[in-house]
């Protein structure tokens, strides 16, 4: 059995290990370290999955971003990264992290979440192509992989714009 909780300072090395194992590289763990130092970091939205034996097996991070429109800047969140230790993948750990994370994002009063990821996976949680809502990436990515999730009904009504990621994302 496992449970989801907010990360603590003692979790940093385990979170790094989870991300490095899941992605087979250290780009994502470096992103997390840089985001922790930035104004975009929201401690309540850096979540870990922990087993009954206190092993960290999953991690998800939501960070503040903005959507730049002709009328100004709209706050939003980026879901990135999300990682599960390979030996625990395909067992519902990632799904539980996403569902709990979205719930906490909504509870904190955010209106939307942006993700760049596998459309087949994220669409199961209600993510849809961002372009259908008038939201576009700041760089070239496949249209179907750049997705949004509305935490509040009609979060994108009357909005058209381009996502602006904080500096740490630009170095990944």
Short mmCIF file of C-alpha atoms in Angstrom, two decimals:
data_model
loop_
_atom_site.label_atom_id
_atom_site.label_comp_id
_atom_site.label_asym_id
_atom_site.label_seq_id
_atom_site.Cartn_x
_atom_site.Cartn_y
_atom_site.Cartn_z
CA UNK A 1 0.00 0.00 0.00
CA UNK A 2 1.09 3.59 -0.51
CA UNK A 3 -0.02 7.14 0.17
CA UNK A 4 0.54 10.57 -1.37
CA UNK A 5 1.90 13.53 0.57
CA UNK A 6 3.70 16.82 0.07
CA UNK A 7 7.45 16.51 -0.36
CA UNK A 8 9.77 17.41 2.50
CA UNK A 9 13.42 18.51 2.41
CA UNK A 10 14.39 14.95 3.36
CA UNK A 11 12.80 13.64 0.13
CA UNK A 12 15.04 15.52 -2.32
CA UNK A 13 17.53 12.72 -2.99
CA UNK A 14 14.78 10.10 -3.33
CA UNK A 15 12.87 12.37 -5.75
CA UNK A 16 16.03 12.78 -7.81
CA UNK A 17 16.49 9.00 -7.90
CA UNK A 18 12.86 8.37 -8.93
CA UNK A 19 13.12 10.84 -11.81
CA UNK A 20 16.53 9.62 -12.99
CA UNK A 21 15.33 5.99 -12.99
CA UNK A 22 12.01 6.79 -14.68
CA UNK A 23 13.48 8.95 -17.44
CA UNK A 24 16.90 7.29 -17.77
CA UNK A 25 18.61 10.69 -17.57
CA UNK A 26 19.00 13.58 -15.14
CA UNK A 27 17.30 16.44 -17.08
CA UNK A 28 14.07 16.19 -15.11
CA UNK A 29 15.75 15.99 -11.70
CA UNK A 30 17.82 19.06 -12.61
CA UNK A 31 14.61 20.84 -13.63
CA UNK A 32 13.09 20.06 -10.22
CA UNK A 33 16.17 21.38 -8.41
CA UNK A 34 16.08 24.62 -10.41
CA UNK A 35 12.33 25.06 -9.98
CA UNK A 36 12.67 24.67 -6.20
CA UNK A 37 14.88 27.79 -6.25
CA UNK A 38 12.43 29.79 -8.38
CA UNK A 39 9.32 31.84 -7.65
CA UNK A 40 7.34 29.33 -9.73
CA UNK A 41 7.77 26.58 -7.11
CA UNK A 42 4.68 25.77 -5.03
CA UNK A 43 5.70 23.48 -2.13
CA UNK A 44 2.11 22.21 -1.66
CA UNK A 45 2.12 20.96 -5.27
CA UNK A 46 5.30 18.89 -5.15
CA UNK A 47 3.90 15.52 -4.18
CA UNK A 48 5.44 12.12 -3.53
CA UNK A 49 4.02 8.63 -3.37
CA UNK A 50 5.39 6.73 -0.40
CA UNK A 51 5.03 3.04 0.44
CA UNK A 52 4.22 1.74 3.91
CA UNK A 53 7.96 1.15 4.31
CA UNK A 54 8.58 4.86 3.55
CA UNK A 55 10.10 4.23 0.13
CA UNK A 56 9.48 7.11 -2.31
CA UNK A 57 8.21 5.50 -5.52
CA UNK A 58 6.64 8.44 -7.37
CA UNK A 59 6.75 12.21 -7.71
CA UNK A 60 4.72 14.91 -9.44
CA UNK A 61 5.35 18.64 -9.63
CA UNK A 62 3.03 21.48 -10.62
CA UNK A 63 4.69 24.90 -11.10
CA UNK A 64 3.34 28.35 -11.82
CA UNK A 65 3.44 29.47 -15.43
CA UNK A 66 1.53 32.10 -17.36
CA UNK A 67 -0.48 32.36 -20.53
CA UNK A 68 0.38 35.54 -22.39
CA UNK A 69 -2.63 37.08 -24.12
CA UNK A 70 -3.21 40.36 -25.94
CA UNK A 71 -4.91 41.59 -22.75
CA UNK A 72 -2.19 40.54 -20.32
CA UNK A 73 -0.92 37.57 -18.41
CA UNK A 74 -3.16 34.77 -17.08
CA UNK A 75 -1.78 32.49 -14.33
CA UNK A 76 -1.76 28.74 -14.90
CA UNK A 77 0.19 25.65 -13.82
CA UNK A 78 2.55 23.28 -15.62
CA UNK A 79 2.46 19.59 -14.76
CA UNK A 80 6.10 18.57 -15.14
CA UNK A 81 7.67 16.29 -14.41
CA UNK A 82 5.76 13.25 -13.24
CA UNK A 83 7.76 10.11 -12.55
CA UNK A 84 7.28 6.64 -11.08
CA UNK A 85 10.05 4.14 -10.30
CA UNK A 86 10.12 1.59 -13.13
CA UNK A 87 9.32 -1.35 -10.82
CA UNK A 88 6.07 0.41 -9.79
CA UNK A 89 4.96 1.61 -13.23
CA UNK A 90 1.66 0.42 -14.72
CA UNK A 91 0.25 -0.17 -11.23
CA UNK A 92 -1.80 3.02 -10.84
CA UNK A 93 0.84 5.07 -9.00
CA UNK A 94 1.09 7.73 -11.73
CA UNK A 95 -2.69 7.91 -12.13
CA UNK A 96 -3.13 8.40 -8.39
CA UNK A 97 -0.51 11.17 -8.39
CA UNK A 98 -2.20 13.00 -11.26
CA UNK A 99 -5.68 12.74 -9.73
CA UNK A 100 -4.51 13.87 -6.29
CA UNK A 101 -2.38 16.62 -7.81
CA UNK A 102 -5.25 18.02 -9.87
CA UNK A 103 -7.48 17.93 -6.79
CA UNK A 104 -4.92 19.91 -4.78
CA UNK A 105 -4.41 22.41 -7.62
CA UNK A 106 -8.15 23.08 -7.64
CA UNK A 107 -8.27 23.38 -3.83
CA UNK A 108 -5.54 26.04 -4.01
CA UNK A 109 -7.71 28.06 -6.41
CA UNK A 110 -5.91 27.51 -9.70
CA UNK A 111 -7.98 27.46 -12.88
CA UNK A 112 -5.94 25.41 -15.35
CA UNK A 113 -3.03 23.03 -15.89
CA UNK A 114 -0.83 22.64 -18.97
CA UNK A 115 1.09 19.46 -19.80
CA UNK A 116 3.40 18.39 -22.61
CA UNK A 117 3.10 14.63 -22.70
CA UNK A 118 1.63 11.48 -24.19
CA UNK A 119 -1.91 12.27 -25.38
CA UNK A 120 -3.13 8.68 -24.93
CA UNK A 121 -2.14 8.80 -21.27
CA UNK A 122 -3.14 12.31 -20.21
CA UNK A 123 -6.45 12.29 -22.07
CA UNK A 124 -7.62 9.62 -19.58
CA UNK A 125 -7.65 12.36 -16.93
CA UNK A 126 -9.51 14.92 -19.02
CA UNK A 127 -6.61 16.72 -20.69
CA UNK A 128 -7.39 17.92 -24.21
CA UNK A 129 -5.39 19.53 -27.03
CA UNK A 130 -4.52 23.06 -25.92
CA UNK A 131 -5.03 24.42 -29.43
CA UNK A 132 -8.75 23.61 -29.20
CA UNK A 133 -8.93 26.17 -26.36
CA UNK A 134 -6.76 28.77 -28.10
CA UNK A 135 -3.68 28.02 -26.00
CA UNK A 136 -0.36 27.49 -27.77
CA UNK A 137 3.18 26.41 -26.82
CA UNK A 138 6.13 28.80 -27.03
CA UNK A 139 8.14 26.26 -29.05
CA UNK A 140 7.56 23.61 -31.71
CA UNK A 141 5.91 20.49 -30.31
CA UNK A 142 3.32 18.10 -31.74
CA UNK A 143 -0.11 19.71 -31.41
CA UNK A 144 -1.66 16.61 -29.84
CA UNK A 145 1.05 16.44 -27.13
CA UNK A 146 0.48 19.98 -25.79
CA UNK A 147 -2.61 19.71 -23.59
CA UNK A 148 -4.71 21.61 -21.08
CA UNK A 149 -6.98 20.71 -18.20
CA UNK A 150 -9.64 23.05 -16.87
CA UNK A 151 -9.82 22.99 -13.07
CA UNK A 152 -12.67 25.50 -13.25
CA UNK A 153 -15.45 25.39 -15.88
CA UNK A 154 -14.72 27.61 -18.88
CA UNK A 155 -11.25 28.49 -17.57
CA UNK A 156 -10.16 29.40 -21.09
CA UNK A 157 -13.34 31.15 -22.24
CA UNK A 158 -12.40 34.29 -24.14
CA UNK A 159 -8.68 33.58 -23.77
CA UNK A 160 -6.21 33.03 -26.57
CA UNK A 161 -2.51 33.05 -25.90
CA UNK A 162 0.90 31.47 -25.64
CA UNK A 163 2.27 29.73 -22.58
CA UNK A 164 5.30 31.29 -20.94
CA UNK A 165 7.41 28.86 -18.95
CA UNK A 166 9.80 30.03 -16.23
CA UNK A 167 13.53 30.01 -16.95
CA UNK A 168 14.29 26.51 -15.55
CA UNK A 169 12.05 24.91 -18.21
CA UNK A 170 14.02 26.56 -21.00
CA UNK A 171 17.19 24.73 -19.96
CA UNK A 172 15.76 21.19 -20.12
#
